[in-house]
Short mmCIF file of N, CA, C and O and ligand atoms in Angstrom, two decimals:
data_model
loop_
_atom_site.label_atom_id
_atom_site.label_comp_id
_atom_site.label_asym_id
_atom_site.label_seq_id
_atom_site.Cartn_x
_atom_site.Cartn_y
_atom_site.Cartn_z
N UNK A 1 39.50 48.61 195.57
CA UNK A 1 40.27 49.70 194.95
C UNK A 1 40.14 49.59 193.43
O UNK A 1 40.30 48.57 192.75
N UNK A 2 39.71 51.14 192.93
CA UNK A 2 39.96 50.65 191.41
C UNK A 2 40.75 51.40 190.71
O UNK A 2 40.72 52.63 190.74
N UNK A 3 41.58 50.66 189.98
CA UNK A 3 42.66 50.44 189.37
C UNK A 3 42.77 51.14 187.77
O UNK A 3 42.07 50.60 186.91
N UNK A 4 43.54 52.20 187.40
CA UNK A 4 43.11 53.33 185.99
C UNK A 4 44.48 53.14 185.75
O UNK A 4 45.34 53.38 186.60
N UNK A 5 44.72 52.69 184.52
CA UNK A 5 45.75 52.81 183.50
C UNK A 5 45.89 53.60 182.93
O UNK A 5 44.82 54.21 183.00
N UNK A 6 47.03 54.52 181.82
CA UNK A 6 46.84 55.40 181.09
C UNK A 6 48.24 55.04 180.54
O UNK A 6 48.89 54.35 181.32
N UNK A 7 49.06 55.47 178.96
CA UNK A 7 49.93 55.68 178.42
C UNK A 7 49.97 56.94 177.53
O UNK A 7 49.07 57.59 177.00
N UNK A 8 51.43 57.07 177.54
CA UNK A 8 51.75 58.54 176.88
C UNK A 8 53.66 58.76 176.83
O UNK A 8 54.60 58.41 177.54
N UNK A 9 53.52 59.43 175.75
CA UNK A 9 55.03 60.29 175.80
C UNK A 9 55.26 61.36 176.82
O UNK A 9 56.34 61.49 177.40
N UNK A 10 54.00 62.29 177.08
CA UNK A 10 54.36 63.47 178.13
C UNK A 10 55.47 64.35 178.08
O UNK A 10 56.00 64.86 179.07
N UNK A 11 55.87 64.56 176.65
CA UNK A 11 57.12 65.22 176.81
C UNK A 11 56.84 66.91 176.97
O UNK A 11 55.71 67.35 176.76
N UNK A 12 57.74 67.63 177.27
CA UNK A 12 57.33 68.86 177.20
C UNK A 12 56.38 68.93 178.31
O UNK A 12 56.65 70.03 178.78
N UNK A 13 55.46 68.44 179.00
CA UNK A 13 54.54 68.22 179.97
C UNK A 13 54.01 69.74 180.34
O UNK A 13 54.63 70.65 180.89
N UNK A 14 52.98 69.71 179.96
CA UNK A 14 51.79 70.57 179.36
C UNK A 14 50.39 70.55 180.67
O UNK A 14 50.31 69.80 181.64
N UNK A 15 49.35 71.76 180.20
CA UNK A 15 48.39 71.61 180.73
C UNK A 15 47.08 70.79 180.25
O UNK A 15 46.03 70.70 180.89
N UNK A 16 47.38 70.13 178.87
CA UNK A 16 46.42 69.07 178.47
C UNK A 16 47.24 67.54 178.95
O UNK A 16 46.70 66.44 179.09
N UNK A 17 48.38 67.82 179.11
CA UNK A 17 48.89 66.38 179.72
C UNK A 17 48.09 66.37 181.32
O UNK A 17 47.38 65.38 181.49
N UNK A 18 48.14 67.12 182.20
CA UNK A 18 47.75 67.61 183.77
C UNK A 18 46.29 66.71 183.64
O UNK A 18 45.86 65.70 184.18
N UNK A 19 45.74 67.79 182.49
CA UNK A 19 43.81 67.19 182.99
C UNK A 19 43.99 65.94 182.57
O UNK A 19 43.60 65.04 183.31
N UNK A 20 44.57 65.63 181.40
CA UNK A 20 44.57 63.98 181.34
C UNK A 20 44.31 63.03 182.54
O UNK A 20 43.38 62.34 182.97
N UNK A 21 45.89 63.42 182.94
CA UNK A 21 46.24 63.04 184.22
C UNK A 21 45.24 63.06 185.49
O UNK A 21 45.19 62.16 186.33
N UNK A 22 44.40 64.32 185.51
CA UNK A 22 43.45 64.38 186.68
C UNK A 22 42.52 63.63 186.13
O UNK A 22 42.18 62.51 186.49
N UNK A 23 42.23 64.06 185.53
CA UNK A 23 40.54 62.84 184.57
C UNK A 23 40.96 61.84 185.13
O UNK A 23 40.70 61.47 186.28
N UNK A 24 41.77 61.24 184.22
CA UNK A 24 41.91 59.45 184.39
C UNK A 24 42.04 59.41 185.85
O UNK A 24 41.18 58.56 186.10
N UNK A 25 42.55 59.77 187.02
CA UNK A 25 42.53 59.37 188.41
C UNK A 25 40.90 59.85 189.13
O UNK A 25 40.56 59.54 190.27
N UNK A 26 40.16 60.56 188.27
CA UNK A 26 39.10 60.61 189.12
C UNK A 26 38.26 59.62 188.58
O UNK A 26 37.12 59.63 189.04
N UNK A 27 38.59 58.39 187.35
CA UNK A 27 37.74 57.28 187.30
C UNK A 27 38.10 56.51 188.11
O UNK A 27 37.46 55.48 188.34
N UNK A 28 39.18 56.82 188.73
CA UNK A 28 39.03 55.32 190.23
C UNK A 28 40.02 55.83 191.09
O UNK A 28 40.45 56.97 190.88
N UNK A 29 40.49 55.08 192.15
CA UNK A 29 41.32 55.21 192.97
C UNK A 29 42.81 55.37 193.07
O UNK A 29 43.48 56.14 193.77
N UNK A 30 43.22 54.28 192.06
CA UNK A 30 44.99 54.48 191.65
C UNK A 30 45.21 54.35 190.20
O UNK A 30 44.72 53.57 189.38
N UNK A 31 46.12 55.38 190.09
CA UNK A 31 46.43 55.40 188.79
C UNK A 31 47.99 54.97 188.30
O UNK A 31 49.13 55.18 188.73
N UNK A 32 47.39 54.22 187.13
CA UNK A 32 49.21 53.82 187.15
C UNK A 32 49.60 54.51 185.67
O UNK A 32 48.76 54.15 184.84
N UNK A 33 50.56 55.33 185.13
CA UNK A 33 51.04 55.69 184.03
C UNK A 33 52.04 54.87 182.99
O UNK A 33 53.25 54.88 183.21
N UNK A 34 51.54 54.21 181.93
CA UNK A 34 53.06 53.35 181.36
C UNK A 34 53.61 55.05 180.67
O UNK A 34 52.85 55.80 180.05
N UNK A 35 54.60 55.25 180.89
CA UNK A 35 55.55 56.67 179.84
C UNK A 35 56.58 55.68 178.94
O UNK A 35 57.38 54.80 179.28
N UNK A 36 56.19 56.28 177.59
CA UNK A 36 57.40 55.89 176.51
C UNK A 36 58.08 55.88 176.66
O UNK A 36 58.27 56.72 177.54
N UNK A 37 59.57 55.08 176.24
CA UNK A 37 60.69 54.90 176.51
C UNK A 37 61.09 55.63 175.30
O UNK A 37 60.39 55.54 174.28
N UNK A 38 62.46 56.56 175.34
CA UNK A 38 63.29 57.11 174.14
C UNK A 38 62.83 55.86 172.87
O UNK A 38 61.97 55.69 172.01
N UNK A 39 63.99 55.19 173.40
CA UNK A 39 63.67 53.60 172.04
C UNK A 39 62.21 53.71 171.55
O UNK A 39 61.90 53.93 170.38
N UNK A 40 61.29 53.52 172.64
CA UNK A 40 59.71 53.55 171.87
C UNK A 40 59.30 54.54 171.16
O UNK A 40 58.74 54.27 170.09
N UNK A 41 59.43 55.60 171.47
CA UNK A 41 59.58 56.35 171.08
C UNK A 41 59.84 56.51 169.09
O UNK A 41 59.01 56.62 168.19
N UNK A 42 60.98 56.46 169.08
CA UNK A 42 61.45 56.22 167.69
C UNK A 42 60.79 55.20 166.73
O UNK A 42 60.74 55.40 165.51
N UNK A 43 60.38 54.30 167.24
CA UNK A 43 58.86 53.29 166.83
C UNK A 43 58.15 54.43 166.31
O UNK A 43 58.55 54.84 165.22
N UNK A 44 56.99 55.15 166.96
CA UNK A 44 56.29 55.82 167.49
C UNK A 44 56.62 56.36 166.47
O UNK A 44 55.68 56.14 165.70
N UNK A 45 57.87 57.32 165.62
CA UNK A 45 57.90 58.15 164.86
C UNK A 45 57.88 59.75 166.12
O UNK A 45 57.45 60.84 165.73
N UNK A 46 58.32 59.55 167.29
CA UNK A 46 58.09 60.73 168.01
C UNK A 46 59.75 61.25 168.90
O UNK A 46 60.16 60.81 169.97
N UNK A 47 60.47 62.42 167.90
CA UNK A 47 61.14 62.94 168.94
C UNK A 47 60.96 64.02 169.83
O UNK A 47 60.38 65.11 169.81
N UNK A 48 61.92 63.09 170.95
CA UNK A 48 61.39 63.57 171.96
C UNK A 48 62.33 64.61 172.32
O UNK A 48 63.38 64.35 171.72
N UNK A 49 62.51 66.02 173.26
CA UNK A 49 63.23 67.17 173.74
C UNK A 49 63.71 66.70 175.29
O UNK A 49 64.71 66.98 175.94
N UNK A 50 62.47 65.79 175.60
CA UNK A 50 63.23 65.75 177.47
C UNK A 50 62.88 63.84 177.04
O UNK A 50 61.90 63.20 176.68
N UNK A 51 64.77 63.46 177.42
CA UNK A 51 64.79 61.90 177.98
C UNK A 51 64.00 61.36 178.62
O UNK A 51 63.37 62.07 179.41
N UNK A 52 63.60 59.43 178.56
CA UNK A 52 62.84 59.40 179.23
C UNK A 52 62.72 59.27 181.28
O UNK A 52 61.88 59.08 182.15
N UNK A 53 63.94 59.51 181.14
CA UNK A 53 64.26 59.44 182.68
C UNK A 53 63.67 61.00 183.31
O UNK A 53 63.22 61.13 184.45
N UNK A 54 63.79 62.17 182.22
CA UNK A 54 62.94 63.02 182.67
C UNK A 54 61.66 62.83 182.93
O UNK A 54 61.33 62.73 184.11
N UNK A 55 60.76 62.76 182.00
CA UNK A 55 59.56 62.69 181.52
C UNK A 55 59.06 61.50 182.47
O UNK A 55 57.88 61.72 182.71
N UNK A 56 59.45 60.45 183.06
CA UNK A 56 58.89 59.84 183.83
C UNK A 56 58.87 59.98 185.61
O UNK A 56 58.11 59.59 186.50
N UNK A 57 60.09 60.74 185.54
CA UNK A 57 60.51 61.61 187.10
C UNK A 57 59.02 62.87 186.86
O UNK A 57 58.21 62.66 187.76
N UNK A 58 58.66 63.75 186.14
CA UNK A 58 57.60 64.77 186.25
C UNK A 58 56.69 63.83 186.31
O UNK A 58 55.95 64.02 187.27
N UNK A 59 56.39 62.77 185.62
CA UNK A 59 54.95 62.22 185.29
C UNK A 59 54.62 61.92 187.04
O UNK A 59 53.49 62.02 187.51
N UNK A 60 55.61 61.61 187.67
CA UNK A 60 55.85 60.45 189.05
C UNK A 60 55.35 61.18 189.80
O UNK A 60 54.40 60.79 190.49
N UNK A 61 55.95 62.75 189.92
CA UNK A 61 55.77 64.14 190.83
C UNK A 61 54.56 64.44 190.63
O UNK A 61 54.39 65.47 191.28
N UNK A 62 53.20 64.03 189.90
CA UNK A 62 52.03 64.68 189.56
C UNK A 62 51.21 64.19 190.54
O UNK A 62 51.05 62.97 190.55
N UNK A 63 50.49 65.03 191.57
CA UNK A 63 49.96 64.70 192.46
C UNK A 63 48.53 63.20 192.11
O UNK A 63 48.05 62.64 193.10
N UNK A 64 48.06 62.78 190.62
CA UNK A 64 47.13 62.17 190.63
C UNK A 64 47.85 60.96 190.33
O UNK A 64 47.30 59.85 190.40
N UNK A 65 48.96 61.10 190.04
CA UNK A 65 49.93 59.57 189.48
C UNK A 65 50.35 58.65 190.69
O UNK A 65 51.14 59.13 191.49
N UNK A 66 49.95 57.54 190.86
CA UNK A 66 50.16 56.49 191.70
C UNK A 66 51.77 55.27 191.39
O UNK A 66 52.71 54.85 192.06
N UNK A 67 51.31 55.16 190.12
CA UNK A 67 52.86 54.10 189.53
C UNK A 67 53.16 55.04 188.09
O UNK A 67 52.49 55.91 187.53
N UNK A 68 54.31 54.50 187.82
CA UNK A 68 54.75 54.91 186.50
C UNK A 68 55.79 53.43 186.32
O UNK A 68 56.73 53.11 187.05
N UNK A 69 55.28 52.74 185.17
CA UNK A 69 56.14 51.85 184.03
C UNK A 69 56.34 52.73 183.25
O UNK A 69 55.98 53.91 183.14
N UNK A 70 57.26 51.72 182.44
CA UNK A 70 58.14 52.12 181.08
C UNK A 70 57.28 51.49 180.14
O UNK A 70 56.99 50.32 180.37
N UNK A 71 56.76 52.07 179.05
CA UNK A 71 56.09 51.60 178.10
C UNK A 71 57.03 51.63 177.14
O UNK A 71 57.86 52.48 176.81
N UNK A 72 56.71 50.34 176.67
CA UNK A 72 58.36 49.69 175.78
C UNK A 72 58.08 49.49 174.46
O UNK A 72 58.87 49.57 173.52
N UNK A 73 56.57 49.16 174.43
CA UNK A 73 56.08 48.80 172.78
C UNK A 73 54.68 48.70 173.11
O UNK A 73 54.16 48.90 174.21
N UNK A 74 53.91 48.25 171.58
CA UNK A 74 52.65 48.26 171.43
C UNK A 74 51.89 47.14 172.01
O UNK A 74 50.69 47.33 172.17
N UNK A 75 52.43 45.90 172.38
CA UNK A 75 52.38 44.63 172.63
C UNK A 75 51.72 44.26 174.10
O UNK A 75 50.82 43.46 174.37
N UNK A 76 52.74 45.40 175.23
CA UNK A 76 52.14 45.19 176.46
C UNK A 76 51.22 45.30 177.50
O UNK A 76 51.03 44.71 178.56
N UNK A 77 50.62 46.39 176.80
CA UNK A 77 49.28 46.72 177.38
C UNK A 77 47.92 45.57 177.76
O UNK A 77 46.79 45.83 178.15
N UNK A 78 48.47 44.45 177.51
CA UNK A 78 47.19 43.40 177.79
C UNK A 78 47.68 43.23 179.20
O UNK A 78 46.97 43.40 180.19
N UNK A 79 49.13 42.81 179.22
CA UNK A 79 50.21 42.16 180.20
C UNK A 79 50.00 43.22 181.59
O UNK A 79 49.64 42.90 182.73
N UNK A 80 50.35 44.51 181.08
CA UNK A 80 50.19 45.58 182.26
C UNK A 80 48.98 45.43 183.03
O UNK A 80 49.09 45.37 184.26
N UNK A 81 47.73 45.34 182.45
CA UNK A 81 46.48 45.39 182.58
C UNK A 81 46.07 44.50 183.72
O UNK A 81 45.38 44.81 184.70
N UNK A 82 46.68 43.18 183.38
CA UNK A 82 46.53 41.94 184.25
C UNK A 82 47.67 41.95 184.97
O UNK A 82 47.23 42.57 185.94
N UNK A 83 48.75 41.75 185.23
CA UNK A 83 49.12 42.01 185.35
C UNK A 83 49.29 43.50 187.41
O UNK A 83 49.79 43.43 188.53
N UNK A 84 48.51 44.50 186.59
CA UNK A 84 48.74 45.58 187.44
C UNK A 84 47.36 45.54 188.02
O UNK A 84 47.00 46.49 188.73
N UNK A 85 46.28 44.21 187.71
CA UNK A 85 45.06 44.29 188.20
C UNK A 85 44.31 45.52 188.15
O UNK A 85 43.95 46.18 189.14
N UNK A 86 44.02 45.87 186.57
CA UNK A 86 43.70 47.21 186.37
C UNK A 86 42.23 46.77 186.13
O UNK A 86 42.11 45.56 185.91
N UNK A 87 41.03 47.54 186.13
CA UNK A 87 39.67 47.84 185.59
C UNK A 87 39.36 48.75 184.93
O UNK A 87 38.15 48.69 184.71
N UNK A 88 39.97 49.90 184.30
CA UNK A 88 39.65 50.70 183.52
C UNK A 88 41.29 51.41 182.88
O UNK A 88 42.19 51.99 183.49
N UNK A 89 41.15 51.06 181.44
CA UNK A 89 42.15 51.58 180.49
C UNK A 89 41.35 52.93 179.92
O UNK A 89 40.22 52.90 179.44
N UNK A 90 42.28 54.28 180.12
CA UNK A 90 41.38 55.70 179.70
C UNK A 90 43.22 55.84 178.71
O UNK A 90 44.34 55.36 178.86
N UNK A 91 42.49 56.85 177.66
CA UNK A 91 43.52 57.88 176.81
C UNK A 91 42.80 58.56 176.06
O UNK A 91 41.78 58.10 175.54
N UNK A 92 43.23 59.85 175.86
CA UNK A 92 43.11 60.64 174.91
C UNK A 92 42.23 59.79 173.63
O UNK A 92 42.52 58.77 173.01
N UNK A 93 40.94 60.80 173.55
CA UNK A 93 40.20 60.64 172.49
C UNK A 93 41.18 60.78 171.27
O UNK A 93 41.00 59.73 170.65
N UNK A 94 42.15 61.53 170.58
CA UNK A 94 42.44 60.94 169.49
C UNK A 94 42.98 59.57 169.37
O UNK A 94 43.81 59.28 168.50
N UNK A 95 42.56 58.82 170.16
CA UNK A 95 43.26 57.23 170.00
C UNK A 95 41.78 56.42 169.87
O UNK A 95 41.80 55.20 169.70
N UNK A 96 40.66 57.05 169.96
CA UNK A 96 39.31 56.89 170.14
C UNK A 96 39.01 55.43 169.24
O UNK A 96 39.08 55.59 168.03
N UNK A 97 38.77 54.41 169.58
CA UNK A 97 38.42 52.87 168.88
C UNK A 97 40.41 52.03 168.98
O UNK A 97 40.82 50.89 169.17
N UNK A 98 40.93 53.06 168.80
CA UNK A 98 42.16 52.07 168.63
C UNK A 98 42.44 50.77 169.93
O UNK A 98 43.00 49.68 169.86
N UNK A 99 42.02 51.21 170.61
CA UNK A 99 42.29 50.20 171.71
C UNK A 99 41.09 49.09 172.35
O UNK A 99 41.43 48.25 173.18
N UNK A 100 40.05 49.18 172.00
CA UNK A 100 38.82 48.50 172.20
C UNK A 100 38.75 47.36 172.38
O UNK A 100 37.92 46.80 173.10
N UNK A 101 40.07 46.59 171.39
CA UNK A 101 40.11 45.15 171.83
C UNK A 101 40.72 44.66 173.06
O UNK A 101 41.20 43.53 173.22
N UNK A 102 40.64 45.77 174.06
CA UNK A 102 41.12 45.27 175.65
C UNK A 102 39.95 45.20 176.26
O UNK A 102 39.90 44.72 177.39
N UNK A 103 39.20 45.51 175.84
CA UNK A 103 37.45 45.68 176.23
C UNK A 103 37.09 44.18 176.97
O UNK A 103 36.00 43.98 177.51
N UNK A 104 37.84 43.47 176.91
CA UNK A 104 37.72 41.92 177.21
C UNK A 104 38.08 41.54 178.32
O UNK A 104 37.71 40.46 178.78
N UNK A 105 39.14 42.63 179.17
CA UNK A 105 39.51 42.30 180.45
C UNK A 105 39.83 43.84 181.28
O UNK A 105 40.45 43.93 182.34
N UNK A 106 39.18 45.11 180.42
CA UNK A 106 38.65 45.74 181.60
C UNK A 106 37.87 47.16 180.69
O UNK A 106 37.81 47.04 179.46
N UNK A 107 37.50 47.99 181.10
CA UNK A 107 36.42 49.07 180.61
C UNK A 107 37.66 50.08 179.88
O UNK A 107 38.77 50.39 180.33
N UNK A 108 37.08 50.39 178.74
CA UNK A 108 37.63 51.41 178.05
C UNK A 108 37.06 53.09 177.99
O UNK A 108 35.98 53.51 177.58
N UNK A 109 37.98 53.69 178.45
CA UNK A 109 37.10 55.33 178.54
C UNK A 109 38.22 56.26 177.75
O UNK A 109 39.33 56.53 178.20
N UNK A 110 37.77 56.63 176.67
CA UNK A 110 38.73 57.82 176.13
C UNK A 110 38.12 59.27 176.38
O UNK A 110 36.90 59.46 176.26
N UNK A 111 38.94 60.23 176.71
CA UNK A 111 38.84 60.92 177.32
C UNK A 111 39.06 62.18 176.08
O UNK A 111 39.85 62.15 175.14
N UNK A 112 37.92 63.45 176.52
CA UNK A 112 38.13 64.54 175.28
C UNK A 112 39.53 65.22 175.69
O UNK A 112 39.95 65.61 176.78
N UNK A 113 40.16 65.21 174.23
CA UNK A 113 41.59 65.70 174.52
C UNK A 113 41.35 67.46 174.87
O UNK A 113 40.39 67.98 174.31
N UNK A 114 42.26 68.36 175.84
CA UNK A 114 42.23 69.27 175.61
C UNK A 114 42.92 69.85 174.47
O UNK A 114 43.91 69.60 173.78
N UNK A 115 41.60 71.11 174.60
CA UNK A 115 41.74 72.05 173.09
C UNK A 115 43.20 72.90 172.93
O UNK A 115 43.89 73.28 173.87
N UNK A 116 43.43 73.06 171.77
CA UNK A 116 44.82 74.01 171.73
C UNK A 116 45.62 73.90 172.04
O UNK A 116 46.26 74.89 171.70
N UNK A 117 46.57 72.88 172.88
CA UNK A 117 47.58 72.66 173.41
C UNK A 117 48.16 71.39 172.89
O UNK A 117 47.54 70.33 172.91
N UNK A 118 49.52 71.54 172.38
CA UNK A 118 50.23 70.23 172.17
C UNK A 118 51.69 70.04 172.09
O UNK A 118 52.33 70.80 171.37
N UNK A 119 52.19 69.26 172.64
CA UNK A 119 54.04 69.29 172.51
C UNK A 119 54.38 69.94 171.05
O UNK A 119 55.11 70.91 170.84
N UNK A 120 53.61 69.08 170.04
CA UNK A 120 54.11 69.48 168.55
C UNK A 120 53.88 71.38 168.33
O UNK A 120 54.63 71.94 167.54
N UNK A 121 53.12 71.97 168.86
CA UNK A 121 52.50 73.11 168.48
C UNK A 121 53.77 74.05 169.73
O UNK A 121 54.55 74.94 169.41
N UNK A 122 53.58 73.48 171.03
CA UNK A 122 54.67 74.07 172.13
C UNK A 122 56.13 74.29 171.30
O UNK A 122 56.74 75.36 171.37
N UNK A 123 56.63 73.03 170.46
CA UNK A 123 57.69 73.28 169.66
C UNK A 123 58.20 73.83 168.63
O UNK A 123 59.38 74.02 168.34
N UNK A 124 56.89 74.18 167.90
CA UNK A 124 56.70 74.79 166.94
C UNK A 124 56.65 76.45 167.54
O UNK A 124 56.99 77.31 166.73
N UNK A 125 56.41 76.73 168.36
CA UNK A 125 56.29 78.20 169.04
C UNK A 125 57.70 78.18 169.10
O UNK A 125 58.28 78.94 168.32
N UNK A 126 58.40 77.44 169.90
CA UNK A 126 59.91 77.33 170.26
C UNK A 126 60.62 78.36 169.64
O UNK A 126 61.17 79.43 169.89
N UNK A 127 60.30 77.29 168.39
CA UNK A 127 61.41 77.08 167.16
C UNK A 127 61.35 78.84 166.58
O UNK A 127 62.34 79.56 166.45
N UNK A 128 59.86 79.23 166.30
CA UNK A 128 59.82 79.90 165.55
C UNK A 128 60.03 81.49 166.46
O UNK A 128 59.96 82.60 165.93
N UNK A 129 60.26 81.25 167.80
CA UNK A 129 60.64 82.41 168.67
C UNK A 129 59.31 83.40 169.31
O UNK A 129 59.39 84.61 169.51
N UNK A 130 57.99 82.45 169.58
CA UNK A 130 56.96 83.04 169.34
C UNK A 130 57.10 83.00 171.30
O UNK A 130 56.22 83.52 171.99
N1 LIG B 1 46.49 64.81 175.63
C1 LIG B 1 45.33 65.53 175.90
N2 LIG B 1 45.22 66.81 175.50
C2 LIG B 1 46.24 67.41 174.83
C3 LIG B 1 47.43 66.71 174.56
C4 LIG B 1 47.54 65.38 174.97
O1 LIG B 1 44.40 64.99 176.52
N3 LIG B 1 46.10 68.71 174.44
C5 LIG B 1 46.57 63.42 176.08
C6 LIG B 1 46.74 62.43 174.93
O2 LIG B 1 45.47 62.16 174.32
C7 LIG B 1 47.30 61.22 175.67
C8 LIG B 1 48.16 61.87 176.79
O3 LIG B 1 47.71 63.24 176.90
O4 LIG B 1 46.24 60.48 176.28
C9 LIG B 1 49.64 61.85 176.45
O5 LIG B 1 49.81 62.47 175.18
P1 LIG B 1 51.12 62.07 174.33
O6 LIG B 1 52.31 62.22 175.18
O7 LIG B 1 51.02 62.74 173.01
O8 LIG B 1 50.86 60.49 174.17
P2 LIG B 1 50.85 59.63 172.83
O9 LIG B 1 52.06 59.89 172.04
O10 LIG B 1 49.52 59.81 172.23
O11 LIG B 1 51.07 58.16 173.45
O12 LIG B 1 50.40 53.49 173.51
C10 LIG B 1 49.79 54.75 173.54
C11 LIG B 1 50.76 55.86 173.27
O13 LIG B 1 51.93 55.71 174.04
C12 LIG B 1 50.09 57.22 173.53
#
């Protein structure tokens, strides 16, 4: 069985969050999701509109999602990895090189983000009544 990691906020949960989501499960068999925690969050510099008890209940309901952790900080992703006996860590190309130094205990694939769509831009429509 092979084993696909992925992390994210997912808030607002979108149709570039979905293909994420499908991508990364068609590089292997199970997919496990770490979702930000509120607290991490605020690290992150990212507020969020839906708690994380939401945002990890939708992530759970997505037909390609296998597990969902709580991603708590920047720190654990080696731990998850081993841990969750993973072989391939995928995210969103704008994170493209940031993570490479896991390259040591399983394959790194960043994935092209979809075009035009983003929580920040979804909120920004919100706001402005569009
Ligand atoms: N994404 C995408 N296309 C979009 C928007 C988002 O492919 N139009 C991807 C992002 O690249 C990421 C995932 O969807 O892989 C979740 O996006 P965010 O919730 O914005 O996640 P982020 O805040 O980047 O969290 O430790 C890593 C961080 O927790 C990543």
């Amino acid at each position: 069985m092979k084993k696909v990691i992925t992390y994210g906020t997912f808030d607002l949960f979108h149709f570039g969050h979905l293909e994420l989501l499908r991508r990364a499960k068609e590089l292997g068999d199970f997919l496990v999701v770490a979702v930000s925690t509120d607290e991490f969050n605020i690290i992150k510099g990212k507020k969020c509109i839906y708690p994380f008890e939401h945002r990890s209940k939708i992530v759970e309901a997505i037909q390609y999602v296998d597990k969902v952790i709580p991603e708590e900080n920047w720190e654990q992703k080696r731990m998850d990895i081993l841990s969750n006996k993973i072989q391939i860590f995928t995210i969103g190309d704008d994170w493209k090189g940031e993570f490479d130094k896991l390259s040591d205990i399983c394959d790194i694939i960043y994935i092209d983000r979809t075009k035009g769509i983003s929580t920040s831009n979804l909120k920004d429509n919100l706001a402005s009544g569009n």
